[in-house]
Amino acid sequence: QVRLVESGGGLVQAGGSLSLSCAVSGHTFSSYGMGWFRQAPGKEREFVAAVAWTGVHLYYADFVKGRFTISRDNDKNTVFLRMDSLKPEDTAVYYCAADESHRYFETQYSMEGRYDYWGQGTQVTVSS
């Protein structure tokens, strides 16, 4: 059984930084495309960032470009999301997700439906 566990969330002031981690167990992590999504109160879940299984191709939502960095360590079965210059509007529950299929990942990375496994989420709160 594949399991994803996020950590690293918390409370931070605007302009600060946080680093999220997502540890994956139960399958071959190196074969997964990985994504981060978030859901703010009263809003739908939205795409934040993704990394292909090779670790070479990185994808970001426009609203986090230049502030967030996604990376992965296949030896540690972990994907990371470094968040800098945080804003109050970044407040949300952040979820990591794993995609088993390589097909069309480079064009469908932002689609929730293509991800097969999800973590339970970690809360990020940015105060003004």
Coordinates of N, CA and C in Angstrom, one line a residue:
Q1 N 0.8 -1.2 0.0 CA 0.0 0.0 0.0 C 0.9 1.2 0.0
V2 N 0.6 2.2 -0.9 CA 1.4 3.4 -1.0 C 0.9 4.4 0.0
R3 N 1.8 5.0 0.7 CA 1.5 6.0 1.7 C 2.3 7.2 1.5
L4 N 1.7 8.4 1.6 CA 2.3 9.7 1.5 C 2.1 10.4 2.8
V5 N 3.2 10.9 3.4 CA 3.1 11.7 4.7 C 3.8 13.0 4.6
E6 N 3.0 14.1 4.6 CA 3.6 15.4 4.6 C 4.0 15.9 6.0
S7 N 5.0 16.8 6.0 CA 5.4 17.4 7.2 C 6.0 18.7 6.9
G8 N 6.2 19.6 8.0 CA 6.9 20.8 7.8 C 6.0 22.0 7.8
G9 N 4.7 21.8 7.8 CA 3.8 23.0 7.9 C 3.9 23.7 9.2
G10 N 3.2 24.9 9.3 CA 3.2 25.6 10.5 C 2.8 27.0 10.3
L11 N 3.1 27.9 11.3 CA 2.7 29.3 11.2 C 4.0 30.1 11.0
V12 N 3.9 31.0 10.0 CA 5.0 31.9 9.7 C 4.5 33.3 9.3
Q13 N 5.3 34.2 9.6 CA 4.9 35.6 9.2 C 5.1 35.8 7.7
A14 N 4.4 36.8 7.2 CA 4.5 37.1 5.8 C 6.0 37.5 5.5
G15 N 6.5 37.0 4.4 CA 7.9 37.2 4.0 C 8.8 36.1 4.4
G16 N 8.3 35.3 5.3 CA 9.1 34.2 5.8 C 9.1 33.0 4.9
S17 N 9.7 31.9 5.4 CA 9.9 30.7 4.6 C 9.5 29.4 5.4
L18 N 9.1 28.4 4.6 CA 8.9 27.1 5.2 C 9.3 26.1 4.2
S19 N 9.7 24.9 4.7 CA 10.0 23.8 3.8 C 9.1 22.6 4.1
L20 N 8.4 22.1 3.2 CA 7.5 21.0 3.3 C 8.2 19.7 2.8
S21 N 7.9 18.6 3.4 CA 8.5 17.3 3.0 C 7.3 16.4 2.8
C22 N 7.5 15.5 1.9 CA 6.5 14.4 1.7 C 7.2 13.1 1.5
A23 N 7.1 12.2 2.5 CA 7.8 10.9 2.5 C 6.8 9.9 1.9
V24 N 7.3 9.1 1.0 CA 6.5 8.1 0.3 C 7.0 6.7 0.6
S25 N 6.1 5.8 0.9 CA 6.5 4.5 1.1 C 5.5 3.5 0.4
G26 N 6.0 2.3 0.2 CA 5.1 1.3 -0.3 C 5.2 1.0 -1.8
H27 N 6.0 1.8 -2.5 CA 6.2 1.5 -3.9 C 7.5 2.1 -4.3
T28 N 7.8 2.0 -5.6 CA 9.0 2.6 -6.1 C 8.9 4.1 -6.4
F29 N 9.4 4.9 -5.4 CA 9.2 6.3 -5.5 C 9.8 6.9 -6.7
S30 N 10.9 6.4 -7.1 CA 11.6 7.0 -8.3 C 10.8 6.9 -9.6
S31 N 9.8 6.1 -9.6 CA 9.0 6.0 -10.8 C 7.8 6.9 -10.9
Y32 N 7.6 7.6 -9.8 CA 6.4 8.5 -9.7 C 6.7 9.9 -10.1
G33 N 5.7 10.5 -10.8 CA 5.7 11.9 -10.9 C 5.1 12.4 -9.6
M34 N 5.5 13.6 -9.1 CA 5.1 14.0 -7.8 C 4.5 15.5 -7.9
G35 N 3.5 15.7 -7.2 CA 2.9 17.1 -7.2 C 2.6 17.6 -5.9
W36 N 2.5 18.9 -5.7 CA 2.0 19.6 -4.6 C 0.8 20.4 -5.0
F37 N -0.3 20.3 -4.2 CA -1.5 21.0 -4.3 C -1.8 21.7 -3.0
R38 N -2.7 22.6 -3.1 CA -3.1 23.3 -1.8 C -4.6 23.6 -1.9
Q39 N -5.2 23.7 -0.7 CA -6.6 24.1 -0.6 C -6.8 25.1 0.5
A40 N -7.2 26.3 0.2 CA -7.5 27.3 1.2 C -9.0 27.2 1.6
P41 N -9.3 27.7 2.8 CA -10.7 27.6 3.3 C -11.7 28.2 2.3
G42 N -12.7 27.4 2.0 CA -13.7 27.9 1.1 C -13.4 27.9 -0.4
K43 N -12.2 27.3 -0.7 CA -11.8 27.3 -2.1 C -11.5 25.9 -2.5
E44 N -11.4 25.7 -3.9 CA -11.1 24.4 -4.4 C -9.6 24.2 -4.3
R45 N -9.3 22.9 -4.3 CA -7.9 22.6 -4.3 C -7.2 23.0 -5.6
E46 N -6.0 23.5 -5.6 CA -5.3 24.0 -6.7 C -3.9 23.5 -6.8
F47 N -3.4 23.4 -8.0 CA -2.1 22.9 -8.3 C -1.1 24.0 -7.8
V48 N 0.1 23.5 -7.3 CA 1.1 24.4 -6.9 C 2.4 24.1 -7.6
A49 N 2.9 22.9 -7.6 CA 4.1 22.5 -8.3 C 4.2 21.0 -8.5
A50 N 5.0 20.6 -9.5 CA 5.2 19.2 -9.8 C 6.6 19.0 -10.3
V51 N 7.0 17.7 -10.1 CA 8.3 17.3 -10.6 C 8.1 15.9 -11.3
A52 N 8.7 15.8 -12.5 CA 8.6 14.5 -13.2 C 9.4 13.4 -12.5
W53 N 9.2 12.2 -12.8 CA 9.9 11.1 -12.2 C 11.4 11.2 -12.4
T54 N 11.8 11.8 -13.4 CA 13.3 11.9 -13.7 C 13.9 13.0 -12.8
G55 N 13.1 13.9 -12.2 CA 13.6 14.9 -11.4 C 14.1 16.1 -12.2
V56 N 14.1 16.0 -13.5 CA 14.7 17.0 -14.4 C 13.7 18.1 -14.7
H57 N 12.4 17.7 -14.9 CA 11.4 18.7 -15.4 C 10.6 19.1 -14.2
L58 N 10.6 20.4 -14.0 CA 9.9 21.0 -12.9 C 8.7 21.9 -13.4
Y59 N 7.6 22.0 -12.7 CA 6.5 22.8 -13.1 C 5.9 23.5 -12.0
Y60 N 5.5 24.8 -12.2 CA 5.0 25.6 -11.2 C 3.7 26.4 -11.6
A61 N 2.8 26.6 -10.7 CA 1.7 27.5 -10.9 C 2.3 28.9 -11.0
D62 N 1.7 29.8 -11.8 CA 2.2 31.1 -12.0 C 2.3 31.9 -10.7
F63 N 1.4 31.6 -9.7 CA 1.4 32.4 -8.5 C 2.5 32.1 -7.5
V64 N 3.3 31.0 -7.8 CA 4.4 30.6 -6.9 C 5.8 30.7 -7.6
K65 N 5.8 31.0 -8.9 CA 7.0 31.0 -9.7 C 8.0 32.1 -9.0
G66 N 9.2 31.7 -8.8 CA 10.2 32.6 -8.2 C 10.2 32.6 -6.7
R67 N 9.1 31.9 -6.1 CA 9.1 31.9 -4.6 C 9.2 30.5 -4.1
F68 N 8.6 29.5 -4.8 CA 8.6 28.1 -4.3 C 9.5 27.3 -5.2
T69 N 10.1 26.3 -4.6 CA 11.0 25.4 -5.3 C 10.6 23.9 -5.0
I70 N 10.4 23.1 -6.0 CA 10.1 21.7 -5.7 C 11.3 20.9 -6.1
S71 N 11.6 19.9 -5.3 CA 12.7 19.0 -5.5 C 12.4 17.6 -5.0
R72 N 13.2 16.7 -5.4 CA 13.0 15.3 -4.9 C 14.3 14.6 -4.6
D73 N 14.3 13.7 -3.7 CA 15.5 12.9 -3.4 C 15.0 11.5 -3.5
N74 N 15.4 10.8 -4.6 CA 14.9 9.5 -4.8 C 15.5 8.5 -3.8
D75 N 16.7 8.8 -3.3 CA 17.3 7.9 -2.3 C 16.6 7.9 -1.0
K76 N 15.9 9.0 -0.7 CA 15.2 9.2 0.6 C 13.7 9.0 0.4
N77 N 13.2 8.8 -0.9 CA 11.8 8.6 -1.2 C 11.0 9.8 -0.7
T78 N 11.5 11.0 -1.0 CA 10.9 12.2 -0.4 C 10.9 13.3 -1.5
V79 N 9.8 14.0 -1.5 CA 9.7 15.2 -2.3 C 9.6 16.4 -1.4
F80 N 10.2 17.5 -1.8 CA 10.2 18.7 -1.0 C 9.5 19.9 -1.7
L81 N 9.1 20.8 -0.9 CA 8.6 22.1 -1.4 C 9.2 23.2 -0.5
R82 N 10.1 23.9 -1.1 CA 10.7 25.1 -0.3 C 9.8 26.3 -0.7
M83 N 9.3 27.0 0.3 CA 8.5 28.1 0.1 C 9.1 29.4 0.7
D84 N 9.4 30.3 -0.1 CA 10.0 31.6 0.3 C 9.1 32.8 0.0
S85 N 9.4 33.9 0.6 CA 8.5 35.1 0.4 C 7.1 34.8 0.6
L86 N 6.7 34.1 1.6 CA 5.3 33.7 1.8 C 4.4 34.9 2.0
K87 N 3.2 34.7 1.5 CA 2.2 35.7 1.6 C 1.0 35.2 2.4
P88 N 0.2 36.0 3.0 CA -1.0 35.5 3.6 C -1.9 34.7 2.7
E89 N -2.0 35.0 1.5 CA -2.8 34.2 0.5 C -2.2 32.8 0.2
D90 N -1.0 32.5 0.7 CA -0.5 31.2 0.6 C -1.1 30.3 1.7
T91 N -1.8 30.8 2.7 CA -2.4 30.0 3.7 C -3.3 29.0 3.1
A92 N -3.1 27.7 3.5 CA -3.8 26.6 3.0 C -3.4 25.3 3.6
V93 N -4.1 24.3 3.3 CA -3.6 22.9 3.6 C -2.9 22.5 2.3
Y94 N -1.7 22.0 2.5 CA -0.8 21.6 1.3 C -0.8 20.1 1.3
Y95 N -1.0 19.5 0.1 CA -1.1 18.1 -0.1 C 0.0 17.7 -1.1
C96 N 0.6 16.6 -0.9 CA 1.4 16.0 -1.9 C 0.7 14.8 -2.6
A97 N 1.1 14.6 -3.8 CA 0.4 13.5 -4.6 C 1.4 12.8 -5.5
A98 N 1.1 11.5 -5.8 CA 2.0 10.7 -6.6 C 1.2 10.2 -7.8
D99 N 1.9 10.2 -8.9 CA 1.3 9.8 -10.2 C 2.1 8.6 -10.7
E100 N 1.5 7.5 -10.9 CA 2.2 6.3 -11.4 C 2.5 6.3 -12.9
S101 N 1.7 7.0 -13.6 CA 1.8 6.9 -15.1 C 2.7 8.0 -15.6
H102 N 3.6 7.7 -16.5 CA 4.5 8.7 -17.1 C 3.8 9.4 -18.3
R103 N 2.8 8.8 -18.8 CA 2.2 9.3 -20.1 C 1.6 10.7 -19.8
Y104 N 2.0 11.6 -20.7 CA 1.4 12.9 -20.7 C 1.6 13.7 -19.5
F105 N 2.5 13.3 -18.6 CA 2.8 14.1 -17.4 C 3.2 15.5 -17.7
E106 N 4.0 15.7 -18.7 CA 4.5 17.0 -19.0 C 3.4 18.0 -19.4
T107 N 2.2 17.5 -19.8 CA 1.1 18.4 -20.1 C 0.0 18.3 -19.2
Q108 N 0.0 17.3 -18.3 CA -1.2 17.1 -17.4 C -0.8 17.2 -15.9
Y109 N 0.4 17.7 -15.7 CA 0.9 17.7 -14.3 C 0.0 18.4 -13.3
S110 N -0.8 19.4 -13.8 CA -1.6 20.2 -12.9 C -3.0 19.6 -12.7
M111 N -3.3 18.5 -13.3 CA -4.6 17.9 -13.2 C -4.7 16.9 -12.0
E112 N -5.6 17.2 -11.0 CA -5.7 16.4 -9.9 C -6.0 15.0 -10.2
G113 N -6.8 14.8 -11.2 CA -7.3 13.4 -11.5 C -6.3 12.4 -12.0
R114 N -5.1 12.9 -12.4 CA -4.1 12.0 -12.9 C -3.3 11.4 -11.7
Y115 N -3.4 12.0 -10.6 CA -2.6 11.5 -9.4 C -3.3 10.4 -8.7
D116 N -2.6 9.4 -8.4 CA -3.1 8.1 -7.9 C -3.2 8.1 -6.4
Y117 N -2.3 8.7 -5.7 CA -2.1 8.7 -4.3 C -2.0 10.1 -3.7
W118 N -2.5 10.3 -2.5 CA -2.5 11.6 -1.9 C -2.1 11.4 -0.4
G119 N -1.5 12.4 0.1 CA -1.2 12.5 1.5 C -2.4 13.1 2.3
Q120 N -2.2 13.2 3.6 CA -3.3 13.8 4.4 C -3.3 15.3 4.5
G121 N -2.2 15.9 4.1 CA -2.1 17.3 4.1 C -1.4 17.9 5.3
T122 N -0.8 19.1 5.1 CA -0.2 19.8 6.2 C -0.6 21.2 6.2
Q123 N -0.9 21.8 7.3 CA -1.4 23.2 7.3 C -0.3 24.2 7.3
V124 N -0.4 25.2 6.4 CA 0.5 26.3 6.3 C -0.3 27.6 6.6
T125 N 0.1 28.3 7.6 CA -0.6 29.6 7.9 C 0.4 30.7 7.8
V126 N 0.1 31.7 7.0 CA 1.0 32.9 6.9 C 0.2 34.1 7.5
S127 N 0.8 34.7 8.5 CA 0.2 35.8 9.1 C 0.7 37.1 8.5
S128 N -0.2 38.1 8.5 CA 0.2 39.4 7.9 C 0.9 40.3 9.0

